[in-house]
């Protein structure tokens, strides 16, 4: 009977299987252990990239909140232009609804 913990290793490409078997042999581990280790390494690398991106995003957000209000707040002219654009959009929306 087969070991219930064993993975089923099926490779459609015999060359791929041979390459993995050779790498596992060179590392001194079973193919299963080699594949699981590689999958774990890949997953942790992806996790690290995500965390680095998240930390960079947090730093940018923190910098934005720490900036002087005058550098973030729009001027009176920009606020008036935004209000006019909003009124135009709202006016067009009502015109099409009728």
mmCIF file of N, CA and C in Angstrom:
data_model
loop_
_atom_site.group_PDB
_atom_site.id
_atom_site.type_symbol
_atom_site.label_atom_id
_atom_site.label_comp_id
_atom_site.label_asym_id
_atom_site.label_seq_id
_atom_site.Cartn_x
_atom_site.Cartn_y
_atom_site.Cartn_z
ATOM 1 N N UNK A 1 0.848 -1.178 0.000
ATOM 2 C CA UNK A 1 0.000 0.000 0.000
ATOM 3 C C UNK A 1 0.893 1.241 0.000
ATOM 4 N N UNK A 2 0.418 2.307 -0.652
ATOM 5 C CA UNK A 2 1.221 3.521 -0.739
ATOM 6 C C UNK A 2 1.092 4.347 0.537
ATOM 7 N N UNK A 3 2.105 5.154 0.752
ATOM 8 C CA UNK A 3 2.124 6.033 1.913
ATOM 9 C C UNK A 3 1.055 7.114 1.729
ATOM 10 N N UNK A 4 0.111 7.300 2.675
ATOM 11 C CA UNK A 4 -0.946 8.296 2.499
ATOM 12 C C UNK A 4 -0.420 9.728 2.502
ATOM 13 N N UNK A 5 0.788 9.930 3.007
ATOM 14 C CA UNK A 5 1.367 11.275 3.025
ATOM 15 C C UNK A 5 2.075 11.614 1.716
ATOM 16 N N UNK A 6 2.303 10.635 0.866
ATOM 17 C CA UNK A 6 3.073 10.848 -0.353
ATOM 18 C C UNK A 6 2.270 11.660 -1.375
ATOM 19 N N UNK A 7 2.973 12.522 -2.064
ATOM 20 C CA UNK A 7 2.349 13.288 -3.142
ATOM 21 C C UNK A 7 2.360 12.451 -4.402
ATOM 22 N N UNK A 8 1.389 12.682 -5.230
ATOM 23 C CA UNK A 8 1.373 12.046 -6.535
ATOM 24 C C UNK A 8 2.137 12.959 -7.485
ATOM 25 N N UNK A 9 3.284 12.479 -7.951
ATOM 26 C CA UNK A 9 4.128 13.296 -8.821
ATOM 27 C C UNK A 9 3.997 12.808 -10.260
ATOM 28 N N UNK A 10 3.237 13.540 -11.030
ATOM 29 C CA UNK A 10 3.060 13.207 -12.451
ATOM 30 C C UNK A 10 3.495 14.404 -13.264
ATOM 31 N N UNK A 11 4.374 14.158 -14.198
ATOM 32 C CA UNK A 11 4.890 15.222 -15.045
ATOM 33 C C UNK A 11 4.602 14.885 -16.505
ATOM 34 N N UNK A 12 3.914 15.755 -17.216
ATOM 35 C CA UNK A 12 3.664 15.480 -18.632
ATOM 36 C C UNK A 12 4.955 15.544 -19.464
ATOM 37 N N UNK A 13 5.942 16.261 -18.963
ATOM 38 C CA UNK A 13 7.202 16.424 -19.689
ATOM 39 C C UNK A 13 8.287 15.599 -18.992
ATOM 40 N N UNK A 14 8.762 14.508 -19.629
ATOM 41 C CA UNK A 14 9.793 13.675 -19.001
ATOM 42 C C UNK A 14 11.087 14.443 -18.713
ATOM 43 N N UNK A 15 11.402 15.428 -19.537
ATOM 44 C CA UNK A 15 12.616 16.219 -19.320
ATOM 45 C C UNK A 15 12.487 17.045 -18.040
ATOM 46 N N UNK A 16 11.281 17.539 -17.795
ATOM 47 C CA UNK A 16 11.053 18.318 -16.575
ATOM 48 C C UNK A 16 11.219 17.423 -15.346
ATOM 49 N N UNK A 17 10.670 16.236 -15.412
ATOM 50 C CA UNK A 17 10.798 15.296 -14.295
ATOM 51 C C UNK A 17 12.262 14.951 -14.055
ATOM 52 N N UNK A 18 12.994 14.715 -15.128
ATOM 53 C CA UNK A 18 14.414 14.364 -15.004
ATOM 54 C C UNK A 18 15.202 15.518 -14.384
ATOM 55 N N UNK A 19 14.880 16.743 -14.784
ATOM 56 C CA UNK A 19 15.590 17.907 -14.245
ATOM 57 C C UNK A 19 15.306 18.074 -12.754
ATOM 58 N N UNK A 20 14.056 17.878 -12.371
ATOM 59 C CA UNK A 20 13.699 17.999 -10.957
ATOM 60 C C UNK A 20 14.327 16.867 -10.150
ATOM 61 N N UNK A 21 14.307 15.664 -10.712
ATOM 62 C CA UNK A 21 14.911 14.520 -10.021
ATOM 63 C C UNK A 21 16.410 14.753 -9.817
ATOM 64 N N UNK A 22 17.080 15.278 -10.835
ATOM 65 C CA UNK A 22 18.517 15.542 -10.729
ATOM 66 C C UNK A 22 18.791 16.624 -9.681
ATOM 67 N N UNK A 23 17.968 17.685 -9.672
ATOM 68 C CA UNK A 23 18.157 18.763 -8.698
ATOM 69 C C UNK A 23 17.903 18.255 -7.280
ATOM 70 N N UNK A 24 16.887 17.412 -7.121
ATOM 71 C CA UNK A 24 16.589 16.851 -5.798
ATOM 72 C C UNK A 24 17.729 15.958 -5.328
ATOM 73 N N UNK A 25 18.254 15.144 -6.249
ATOM 74 C CA UNK A 25 19.362 14.247 -5.896
ATOM 75 C C UNK A 25 20.591 15.054 -5.480
ATOM 76 N N UNK A 26 20.854 16.119 -6.234
ATOM 77 C CA UNK A 26 22.005 16.972 -5.921
ATOM 78 C C UNK A 26 21.828 17.640 -4.553
ATOM 79 N N UNK A 27 20.577 17.992 -4.224
ATOM 80 C CA UNK A 27 20.305 18.614 -2.921
ATOM 81 C C UNK A 27 20.236 17.584 -1.800
ATOM 82 N N UNK A 28 20.194 16.301 -2.174
ATOM 83 C CA UNK A 28 20.172 15.247 -1.176
ATOM 84 C C UNK A 28 18.813 15.059 -0.514
ATOM 85 N N UNK A 29 17.749 15.378 -1.232
ATOM 86 C CA UNK A 29 16.394 15.239 -0.684
ATOM 87 C C UNK A 29 15.524 14.495 -1.697
ATOM 88 N N UNK A 30 14.347 14.083 -1.243
ATOM 89 C CA UNK A 30 13.415 13.416 -2.157
ATOM 90 C C UNK A 30 12.815 14.445 -3.109
ATOM 91 N N UNK A 31 12.233 13.956 -4.196
ATOM 92 C CA UNK A 31 11.580 14.869 -5.139
ATOM 93 C C UNK A 31 10.446 15.622 -4.454
ATOM 94 N N UNK A 32 9.703 14.933 -3.617
ATOM 95 C CA UNK A 32 8.600 15.576 -2.913
ATOM 96 C C UNK A 32 9.098 16.727 -2.050
ATOM 97 N N UNK A 33 10.141 16.437 -1.285
ATOM 98 C CA UNK A 33 10.686 17.472 -0.413
ATOM 99 C C UNK A 33 11.243 18.637 -1.230
ATOM 100 N N UNK A 34 11.896 18.319 -2.340
ATOM 101 C CA UNK A 34 12.457 19.363 -3.190
ATOM 102 C C UNK A 34 11.356 20.258 -3.752
ATOM 103 N N UNK A 35 10.275 19.633 -4.228
ATOM 104 C CA UNK A 35 9.170 20.398 -4.813
ATOM 105 C C UNK A 35 8.473 21.235 -3.748
ATOM 106 N N UNK A 36 8.218 20.651 -2.592
ATOM 107 C CA UNK A 36 7.572 21.402 -1.517
ATOM 108 C C UNK A 36 8.439 22.566 -1.047
ATOM 109 N N UNK A 37 9.729 22.330 -0.961
ATOM 110 C CA UNK A 37 10.641 23.383 -0.550
ATOM 111 C C UNK A 37 10.647 24.526 -1.571
ATOM 112 N N UNK A 38 10.663 24.164 -2.848
ATOM 113 C CA UNK A 38 10.643 25.184 -3.901
ATOM 114 C C UNK A 38 9.330 25.975 -3.867
ATOM 115 N N UNK A 39 8.217 25.269 -3.634
ATOM 116 C CA UNK A 39 6.923 25.949 -3.549
ATOM 117 C C UNK A 39 6.887 26.896 -2.354
ATOM 118 N N UNK A 40 7.437 26.449 -1.238
ATOM 119 C CA UNK A 40 7.484 27.295 -0.040
ATOM 120 C C UNK A 40 8.355 28.526 -0.289
ATOM 121 N N UNK A 41 9.514 28.325 -0.903
ATOM 122 C CA UNK A 41 10.406 29.447 -1.210
ATOM 123 C C UNK A 41 9.717 30.450 -2.120
ATOM 124 N N UNK A 42 8.999 29.946 -3.106
ATOM 125 C CA UNK A 42 8.283 30.830 -4.045
ATOM 126 C C UNK A 42 7.192 31.607 -3.310
ATOM 127 N N UNK A 43 6.437 30.917 -2.460
ATOM 128 C CA UNK A 43 5.359 31.584 -1.725
ATOM 129 C C UNK A 43 5.905 32.653 -0.789
ATOM 130 N N UNK A 44 7.004 32.365 -0.116
ATOM 131 C CA UNK A 44 7.553 33.363 0.795
ATOM 132 C C UNK A 44 8.152 34.536 0.020
ATOM 133 N N UNK A 45 8.677 34.306 -1.168
ATOM 134 C CA UNK A 45 9.185 35.406 -1.993
ATOM 135 C C UNK A 45 8.034 36.313 -2.430
ATOM 136 N N UNK A 46 6.922 35.719 -2.807
ATOM 137 C CA UNK A 46 5.744 36.507 -3.183
ATOM 138 C C UNK A 46 5.256 37.304 -1.980
ATOM 139 N N UNK A 47 5.228 36.666 -0.823
ATOM 140 C CA UNK A 47 4.804 37.347 0.397
ATOM 141 C C UNK A 47 5.716 38.531 0.691
ATOM 142 N N UNK A 48 7.013 38.337 0.535
ATOM 143 C CA UNK A 48 7.972 39.419 0.802
ATOM 144 C C UNK A 48 7.749 40.593 -0.147
ATOM 145 N N UNK A 49 7.518 40.302 -1.435
ATOM 146 C CA UNK A 49 7.259 41.381 -2.399
ATOM 147 C C UNK A 49 5.995 42.135 -2.011
ATOM 148 N N UNK A 50 4.961 41.405 -1.600
ATOM 149 C CA UNK A 50 3.725 42.048 -1.173
ATOM 150 C C UNK A 50 3.982 42.952 0.029
ATOM 151 N N UNK A 51 4.695 42.425 1.028
ATOM 152 C CA UNK A 51 4.954 43.206 2.235
ATOM 153 C C UNK A 51 5.796 44.441 1.934
ATOM 154 N N UNK A 52 6.773 44.316 1.039
ATOM 155 C CA UNK A 52 7.586 45.477 0.668
ATOM 156 C C UNK A 52 6.728 46.536 -0.011
ATOM 157 N N UNK A 53 5.844 46.093 -0.908
ATOM 158 C CA UNK A 53 4.938 47.032 -1.575
ATOM 159 C C UNK A 53 3.989 47.690 -0.580
ATOM 160 N N UNK A 54 3.496 46.896 0.360
ATOM 161 C CA UNK A 54 2.599 47.429 1.376
ATOM 162 C C UNK A 54 3.305 48.464 2.241
ATOM 163 N N UNK A 55 4.546 48.161 2.636
ATOM 164 C CA UNK A 55 5.311 49.107 3.459
ATOM 165 C C UNK A 55 5.570 50.402 2.693
ATOM 166 N N UNK A 56 5.880 50.289 1.405
ATOM 167 C CA UNK A 56 6.106 51.486 0.590
ATOM 168 C C UNK A 56 4.822 52.306 0.490
ATOM 169 N N UNK A 57 3.701 51.625 0.328
ATOM 170 C CA UNK A 57 2.409 52.306 0.259
ATOM 171 C C UNK A 57 2.102 53.023 1.570
ATOM 172 N N UNK A 58 2.373 52.343 2.679
ATOM 173 C CA UNK A 58 2.146 52.964 3.986
ATOM 174 C C UNK A 58 3.034 54.194 4.164
ATOM 175 N N UNK A 59 4.261 54.115 3.690
ATOM 176 C CA UNK A 59 5.175 55.252 3.808
ATOM 177 C C UNK A 59 4.661 56.434 2.984
ATOM 178 N N UNK A 60 4.160 56.145 1.764
ATOM 179 C CA UNK A 60 3.603 57.230 0.939
ATOM 180 C C UNK A 60 2.377 57.832 1.600
ATOM 181 N N UNK A 61 1.515 56.983 2.149
ATOM 182 C CA UNK A 61 0.311 57.480 2.823
ATOM 183 C C UNK A 61 0.692 58.316 4.031
ATOM 184 N N UNK A 62 1.647 57.827 4.797
ATOM 185 C CA UNK A 62 2.092 58.570 5.973
ATOM 186 C C UNK A 62 2.656 59.922 5.590
ATOM 187 N N UNK A 63 3.411 59.959 4.500
ATOM 188 C CA UNK A 63 3.983 61.220 4.029
ATOM 189 C C UNK A 63 2.880 62.182 3.611
ATOM 190 N N UNK A 64 1.841 61.669 2.979
ATOM 191 C CA UNK A 64 0.737 62.536 2.551
ATOM 192 C C UNK A 64 0.016 63.126 3.755
ATOM 193 N N UNK A 65 -0.189 62.315 4.785
ATOM 194 C CA UNK A 65 -0.875 62.824 5.972
ATOM 195 C C UNK A 65 0.007 63.767 6.771
ATOM 196 N N UNK A 66 1.307 63.595 6.683
ATOM 197 C CA UNK A 66 2.229 64.451 7.427
ATOM 198 C C UNK A 66 2.506 65.768 6.712
ATOM 199 N N UNK A 67 2.142 65.861 5.437
ATOM 200 C CA UNK A 67 2.423 67.070 4.658
ATOM 201 C C UNK A 67 1.622 68.251 5.203
ATOM 202 N N UNK A 68 2.117 69.420 4.941
ATOM 203 C CA UNK A 68 1.417 70.630 5.357
ATOM 204 C C UNK A 68 0.073 70.705 4.642
ATOM 205 N N UNK A 69 -0.978 71.103 5.336
ATOM 206 C CA UNK A 69 -2.296 71.184 4.697
ATOM 207 C C UNK A 69 -2.313 72.069 3.456
ATOM 208 N N UNK A 70 -1.525 73.125 3.459
ATOM 209 C CA UNK A 70 -1.537 74.031 2.317
ATOM 210 C C UNK A 70 -1.022 73.351 1.046
ATOM 211 N N UNK A 71 -0.194 72.303 1.196
ATOM 212 C CA UNK A 71 0.321 71.628 0.006
ATOM 213 C C UNK A 71 -0.665 70.597 -0.520
ATOM 214 N N UNK A 72 -1.622 70.185 0.319
ATOM 215 C CA UNK A 72 -2.593 69.185 -0.104
ATOM 216 C C UNK A 72 -3.940 69.781 -0.450
ATOM 217 N N UNK A 73 -4.328 70.838 0.256
ATOM 218 C CA UNK A 73 -5.633 71.437 0.024
ATOM 219 C C UNK A 73 -5.641 72.191 -1.301
ATOM 220 N N UNK A 74 -6.703 72.004 -2.076
ATOM 221 C CA UNK A 74 -6.787 72.761 -3.321
ATOM 222 C C UNK A 74 -7.056 74.235 -3.020
ATOM 223 N N UNK A 75 -6.611 75.072 -3.914
ATOM 224 C CA UNK A 75 -6.849 76.502 -3.761
ATOM 225 C C UNK A 75 -8.308 76.826 -4.050
ATOM 226 N N UNK A 76 -8.693 78.070 -3.768
ATOM 227 C CA UNK A 76 -10.080 78.496 -3.988
ATOM 228 C C UNK A 76 -10.464 78.355 -5.458
ATOM 229 N N UNK A 77 -9.551 78.676 -6.352
ATOM 230 C CA UNK A 77 -9.838 78.555 -7.788
ATOM 231 C C UNK A 77 -10.088 77.119 -8.211
ATOM 232 N N UNK A 78 -9.291 76.205 -7.682
ATOM 233 C CA UNK A 78 -9.467 74.794 -8.024
ATOM 234 C C UNK A 78 -10.773 74.267 -7.448
ATOM 235 N N UNK A 79 -11.110 74.679 -6.225
ATOM 236 C CA UNK A 79 -12.383 74.248 -5.623
ATOM 237 C C UNK A 79 -13.566 74.755 -6.436
ATOM 238 N N UNK A 80 -13.496 76.015 -6.896
ATOM 239 C CA UNK A 80 -14.584 76.585 -7.702
ATOM 240 C C UNK A 80 -14.714 75.833 -9.021
ATOM 241 N N UNK A 81 -13.586 75.493 -9.654
ATOM 242 C CA UNK A 81 -13.624 74.748 -10.916
ATOM 243 C C UNK A 81 -14.218 73.365 -10.708
ATOM 244 N N UNK A 82 -13.878 72.714 -9.591
ATOM 245 C CA UNK A 82 -14.441 71.403 -9.302
ATOM 246 C C UNK A 82 -15.941 71.484 -9.060
ATOM 247 N N UNK A 83 -16.365 72.516 -8.354
ATOM 248 C CA UNK A 83 -17.802 72.706 -8.104
ATOM 249 C C UNK A 83 -18.550 72.937 -9.413
ATOM 250 N N UNK A 84 -17.988 73.774 -10.298
ATOM 251 C CA UNK A 84 -18.623 74.020 -11.601
ATOM 252 C C UNK A 84 -18.709 72.746 -12.422
ATOM 253 N N UNK A 85 -17.630 71.947 -12.423
ATOM 254 C CA UNK A 85 -17.629 70.688 -13.176
ATOM 255 C C UNK A 85 -18.667 69.736 -12.610
ATOM 256 N N UNK A 86 -18.785 69.683 -11.305
ATOM 257 C CA UNK A 86 -19.782 68.822 -10.669
ATOM 258 C C UNK A 86 -21.191 69.264 -11.039
ATOM 259 N N UNK A 87 -21.450 70.580 -11.025
ATOM 260 C CA UNK A 87 -22.775 71.078 -11.407
ATOM 261 C C UNK A 87 -23.089 70.729 -12.860
ATOM 262 N N UNK A 88 -22.095 70.854 -13.734
ATOM 263 C CA UNK A 88 -22.305 70.511 -15.143
ATOM 264 C C UNK A 88 -22.638 69.034 -15.314
ATOM 265 N N UNK A 89 -21.903 68.190 -14.612
ATOM 266 C CA UNK A 89 -22.157 66.738 -14.694
ATOM 267 C C UNK A 89 -23.542 66.413 -14.171
ATOM 268 N N UNK A 90 -23.899 66.999 -13.025
ATOM 269 C CA UNK A 90 -25.213 66.741 -12.442
ATOM 270 C C UNK A 90 -26.315 67.274 -13.353
ATOM 271 N N UNK A 91 -26.085 68.425 -13.971
ATOM 272 C CA UNK A 91 -27.078 68.998 -14.883
ATOM 273 C C UNK A 91 -27.276 68.138 -16.115
ATOM 274 N N UNK A 92 -26.196 67.563 -16.647
ATOM 275 C CA UNK A 92 -26.293 66.680 -17.813
ATOM 276 C C UNK A 92 -27.023 65.395 -17.456
ATOM 277 N N UNK A 93 -26.786 64.893 -16.269
ATOM 278 C CA UNK A 93 -27.444 63.672 -15.837
ATOM 279 C C UNK A 93 -28.945 63.845 -15.739
ATOM 280 N N UNK A 94 -29.387 65.011 -15.238
ATOM 281 C CA UNK A 94 -30.826 65.248 -15.121
ATOM 282 C C UNK A 94 -31.456 65.463 -16.491
ATOM 283 N N UNK A 95 -30.693 66.051 -17.399
ATOM 284 C CA UNK A 95 -31.225 66.296 -18.741
ATOM 285 C C UNK A 95 -31.503 65.004 -19.486
ATOM 286 N N UNK A 96 -30.679 63.989 -19.280
ATOM 287 C CA UNK A 96 -30.867 62.719 -19.970
ATOM 288 C C UNK A 96 -31.940 61.866 -19.324
ATOM 289 N N UNK A 97 -32.242 62.111 -18.057
ATOM 290 C CA UNK A 97 -33.218 61.290 -17.346
ATOM 291 C C UNK A 97 -34.636 61.632 -17.773
ATOM 292 N N UNK A 98 -34.854 62.841 -18.241
ATOM 293 C CA UNK A 98 -36.213 63.264 -18.600
ATOM 294 C C UNK A 98 -36.677 62.705 -19.913
#
